[in-house]
GROMACS .gro file of C-alpha atoms in nm:
model
  189
    1MET     CA    1   4.242   4.936   3.385
    2SER     CA    2   4.429   4.945   3.063
    3ASP     CA    3   4.492   4.570   3.093
    4LYS     CA    4   4.122   4.479   3.084
    5PRO     CA    5   4.045   4.637   2.742
    6ALA     CA    6   4.353   4.471   2.596
    7ASP     CA    7   4.237   4.131   2.729
    8ALA     CA    8   3.890   4.189   2.586
    9ALA     CA    9   4.047   4.270   2.249
   10LYS     CA   10   4.244   3.944   2.262
   11ASP     CA   11   3.923   3.744   2.343
   12LYS     CA   12   3.734   3.877   2.038
   13PRO     CA   13   3.964   3.712   1.783
   14ALA     CA   14   3.958   3.389   1.985
   15GLY     CA   15   3.574   3.398   1.984
   16LYS     CA   16   3.571   3.450   1.608
   17LYS     CA   17   3.810   3.158   1.566
   18LYS     CA   18   3.575   2.936   1.766
   19LEU     CA   19   3.278   3.038   1.550
   20VAL     CA   20   3.472   2.970   1.230
   21LEU     CA   21   3.586   2.634   1.367
   22ILE     CA   22   3.229   2.537   1.466
   23GLY     CA   23   3.099   2.647   1.126
   24ALA     CA   24   3.364   2.441   0.948
   25ILE     CA   25   3.278   2.132   1.156
   26VAL     CA   26   2.906   2.172   1.080
   27ALA     CA   27   2.981   2.212   0.708
   28VAL     CA   28   3.196   1.897   0.708
   29LEU     CA   29   2.922   1.702   0.889
   30VAL     CA   30   2.661   1.817   0.636
   31VAL     CA   31   2.883   1.714   0.343
   32VAL     CA   32   2.960   1.376   0.501
   33GLY     CA   33   2.589   1.318   0.575
   34ALA     CA   34   2.490   1.411   0.219
   35ALA     CA   35   2.759   1.184   0.077
   36ALA     CA   36   2.644   0.895   0.298
   37ALA     CA   37   2.282   0.946   0.191
   38TRP     CA   38   2.380   0.964  -0.175
   39PHE     CA   39   2.589   0.650  -0.140
   40MET     CA   40   2.315   0.455   0.041
   41LEU     CA   41   2.043   0.558  -0.204
   42GLY     CA   42   2.272   0.527  -0.505
   43ALA     CA   43   2.376   0.177  -0.398
   44GLN     CA   44   2.019   0.059  -0.463
   45GLY     CA   45   2.064   0.164  -0.825
   46GLY     CA   46   1.801   0.087  -1.084
   47GLU     CA   47   1.679  -0.223  -0.904
   48GLY     CA   48   1.609  -0.289  -0.539
   49GLU     CA   49   1.577  -0.624  -0.367
   50GLU     CA   50   1.428  -0.912  -0.561
   51GLY     CA   51   1.466  -0.730  -0.892
   52ALA     CA   52   1.190  -0.473  -0.822
   53PRO     CA   53   1.253  -0.132  -0.976
   54ALA     CA   54   1.377   0.129  -0.732
   55GLN     CA   55   1.091   0.366  -0.815
   56HIS     CA   56   0.842   0.114  -0.677
   57LYS     CA   57   1.051   0.071  -0.363
   58ALA     CA   58   1.047   0.447  -0.308
   59ALA     CA   59   0.668   0.446  -0.332
   60ALA     CA   60   0.643   0.182  -0.060
   61PRO     CA   61   0.451   0.284   0.250
   62LYS     CA   62   0.647   0.470   0.515
   63GLY     CA   63   0.440   0.355   0.809
   64PRO     CA   64   0.229   0.059   0.907
   65PRO     CA   65  -0.101   0.023   0.721
   66THR     CA   66  -0.440   0.074   0.878
   67PHE     CA   67  -0.680  -0.219   0.872
   68LEU     CA   68  -1.054  -0.158   0.850
   69PRO     CA   69  -1.274  -0.462   0.911
   70ILE     CA   70  -1.606  -0.475   0.726
   71GLU     CA   71  -1.903  -0.639   0.894
   72ASN     CA   72  -1.963  -1.000   0.778
   73MET     CA   73  -2.191  -1.042   0.478
   74VAL     CA   74  -2.414  -1.333   0.374
   75VAL     CA   75  -2.488  -1.346   0.001
   76ASN     CA   76  -2.693  -1.580  -0.219
   77LEU     CA   77  -2.478  -1.714  -0.501
   78ALA     CA   78  -2.564  -1.742  -0.872
   79ASP     CA   79  -2.574  -2.123  -0.865
   80PRO     CA   80  -2.865  -2.293  -1.043
   81GLY     CA   81  -3.146  -2.352  -0.795
   82GLY     CA   82  -3.035  -2.059  -0.576
   83ASP     CA   83  -2.969  -2.275  -0.270
   84ARG     CA   84  -2.599  -2.187  -0.226
   85PHE     CA   85  -2.470  -1.889  -0.031
   86ALA     CA   86  -2.145  -1.738   0.089
   87GLN     CA   87  -2.056  -1.574   0.416
   88LEU     CA   88  -1.767  -1.329   0.382
   89GLY     CA   89  -1.560  -1.148   0.639
   90LEU     CA   90  -1.345  -0.876   0.482
   91THR     CA   91  -1.075  -0.645   0.608
   92LEU     CA   92  -0.941  -0.358   0.399
   93GLU     CA   93  -0.572  -0.270   0.409
   94LEU     CA   94  -0.547   0.110   0.385
   95ALA     CA   95  -0.261   0.358   0.373
   96ASP     CA   96  -0.358   0.550   0.686
   97ALA     CA   97  -0.632   0.638   0.934
   98LYS     CA   98  -0.745   0.933   0.721
   99THR     CA   99  -0.827   0.692   0.436
  100ALA     CA  100  -1.016   0.471   0.684
  101GLU     CA  101  -1.237   0.766   0.773
  102GLN     CA  102  -1.302   0.836   0.404
  103VAL     CA  103  -1.391   0.472   0.339
  104LYS     CA  104  -1.632   0.472   0.637
  105GLN     CA  105  -1.820   0.763   0.477
  106PHE     CA  106  -1.881   0.550   0.166
  107MET     CA  107  -1.943   0.222   0.350
  108PRO     CA  108  -2.309   0.175   0.244
  109THR     CA  109  -2.210   0.218  -0.124
  110ILE     CA  110  -1.910  -0.012  -0.084
  111ARG     CA  111  -2.107  -0.287   0.094
  112SER     CA  112  -2.376  -0.273  -0.176
  113ALA     CA  113  -2.118  -0.304  -0.453
  114ILE     CA  114  -1.950  -0.598  -0.278
  115LEU     CA  115  -2.285  -0.776  -0.232
  116VAL     CA  116  -2.363  -0.732  -0.603
  117LEU     CA  117  -2.018  -0.864  -0.699
  118VAL     CA  118  -2.041  -1.174  -0.484
  119SER     CA  119  -2.402  -1.250  -0.583
  120GLN     CA  120  -2.288  -1.277  -0.948
  121ARG     CA  121  -2.042  -1.557  -0.866
  122THR     CA  122  -2.106  -1.929  -0.845
  123SER     CA  123  -1.981  -2.154  -0.569
  124ASP     CA  124  -1.746  -2.324  -0.817
  125GLU     CA  125  -1.581  -1.988  -0.892
  126LEU     CA  126  -1.542  -1.896  -0.526
  127LEU     CA  127  -1.397  -2.229  -0.420
  128THR     CA  128  -1.083  -2.187  -0.634
  129LYS     CA  129  -0.782  -1.980  -0.541
  130GLU     CA  130  -0.804  -1.790  -0.871
  131GLY     CA  131  -1.172  -1.714  -0.806
  132LYS     CA  132  -1.094  -1.570  -0.463
  133GLU     CA  133  -0.804  -1.362  -0.601
  134LYS     CA  134  -1.026  -1.225  -0.879
  135LEU     CA  135  -1.297  -1.142  -0.627
  136ALA     CA  136  -1.045  -0.961  -0.406
  137GLN     CA  137  -0.923  -0.760  -0.709
  138ASP     CA  138  -1.284  -0.673  -0.804
  139ILE     CA  139  -1.361  -0.568  -0.446
  140LEU     CA  140  -1.047  -0.351  -0.445
  141ARG     CA  141  -1.174  -0.182  -0.760
  142GLU     CA  142  -1.519  -0.122  -0.605
  143VAL     CA  143  -1.373   0.018  -0.281
  144SER     CA  144  -1.143   0.251  -0.476
  145LYS     CA  145  -1.416   0.395  -0.704
  146PRO     CA  146  -1.590   0.618  -0.446
  147LEU     CA  147  -1.251   0.754  -0.339
  148GLY     CA  148  -1.172   0.856  -0.699
  149TYR     CA  149  -0.907   0.594  -0.780
  150LYS     CA  150  -0.904   0.344  -1.064
  151VAL     CA  151  -0.763  -0.006  -1.039
  152PRO     CA  152  -0.665  -0.153  -1.377
  153LYS     CA  153  -0.821  -0.485  -1.467
  154LYS     CA  154  -0.581  -0.775  -1.453
  155ARG     CA  155  -0.498  -0.888  -1.806
  156LYS     CA  156  -0.498  -1.253  -1.902
  157PRO     CA  157  -0.146  -1.393  -1.934
  158SER     CA  158  -0.021  -1.509  -2.271
  159LYS     CA  159   0.078  -1.874  -2.330
  160ASP     CA  160   0.443  -1.791  -2.253
  161GLU     CA  161   0.352  -1.624  -1.925
  162GLU     CA  162   0.125  -1.911  -1.815
  163GLU     CA  163   0.429  -2.136  -1.781
  164ASP     CA  164   0.578  -1.918  -1.505
  165GLU     CA  165   0.296  -1.907  -1.251
  166ASP     CA  166   0.524  -1.814  -0.962
  167GLU     CA  167   0.606  -1.479  -1.120
  168GLU     CA  168   0.509  -1.180  -0.905
  169GLU     CA  169   0.220  -0.960  -1.008
  170ALA     CA  170   0.283  -0.602  -1.108
  171PRO     CA  171   0.277  -0.375  -0.802
  172ARG     CA  172  -0.044  -0.197  -0.721
  173PRO     CA  173  -0.066   0.171  -0.815
  174SER     CA  174   0.108   0.363  -0.537
  175ALA     CA  175  -0.134   0.657  -0.550
  176ASN     CA  176  -0.429   0.441  -0.441
  177PRO     CA  177  -0.457   0.445  -0.059
  178VAL     CA  178  -0.657   0.119  -0.068
  179ARG     CA  179  -0.374  -0.133  -0.069
  180GLY     CA  180  -0.553  -0.461  -0.044
  181VAL     CA  181  -0.854  -0.674   0.042
  182LEU     CA  182  -0.805  -0.948   0.297
  183PHE     CA  183  -1.050  -1.228   0.370
  184SER     CA  184  -1.095  -1.283   0.743
  185SER     CA  185  -1.358  -1.554   0.684
  186PHE     CA  186  -1.486  -1.722   0.370
  187ILE     CA  187  -1.760  -1.982   0.395
  188VAL     CA  188  -1.948  -2.124   0.095
  189GLN     CA  189  -2.250  -2.348   0.164
   0.00000   0.00000   0.00000
């Protein structure tokens, strides 16, 4: 019987050694993981891909966006004579499903604002790429208002900036969950 307590006493230090060894391995793994994360994030530096600042890359969406189609709209245009109209199909690109539910609550207000915006345009304005882009930006602003977000107006480029038309636009504000306005159909008659 005296052998069993001695064996138990020998096992206790071995058990403590195992715990210390496991703790040391976990600590090393944590340090290696932290160093790898620091290296990967630090490697992006002040600029990410394509020269975009890293802070804008960090604000990029983490998951896929939610798309909310808006029922087609037919609007009389502001052309002289009043015989021109536009039929628009819109889809909103939103950050998540929660934002989609918020937008649905304000849908009558949003549709009304969009109808007013489009009815102020002429067919000549809507038939150009710039006219469609401006309309999309104005619709983005109107959709964001009821949610409490502001979208800055796009400033006119200076003469120096007009030469480089392929230059990317400034990124949209990351706090706004309304990311974009997409045209699913666009008919002007």
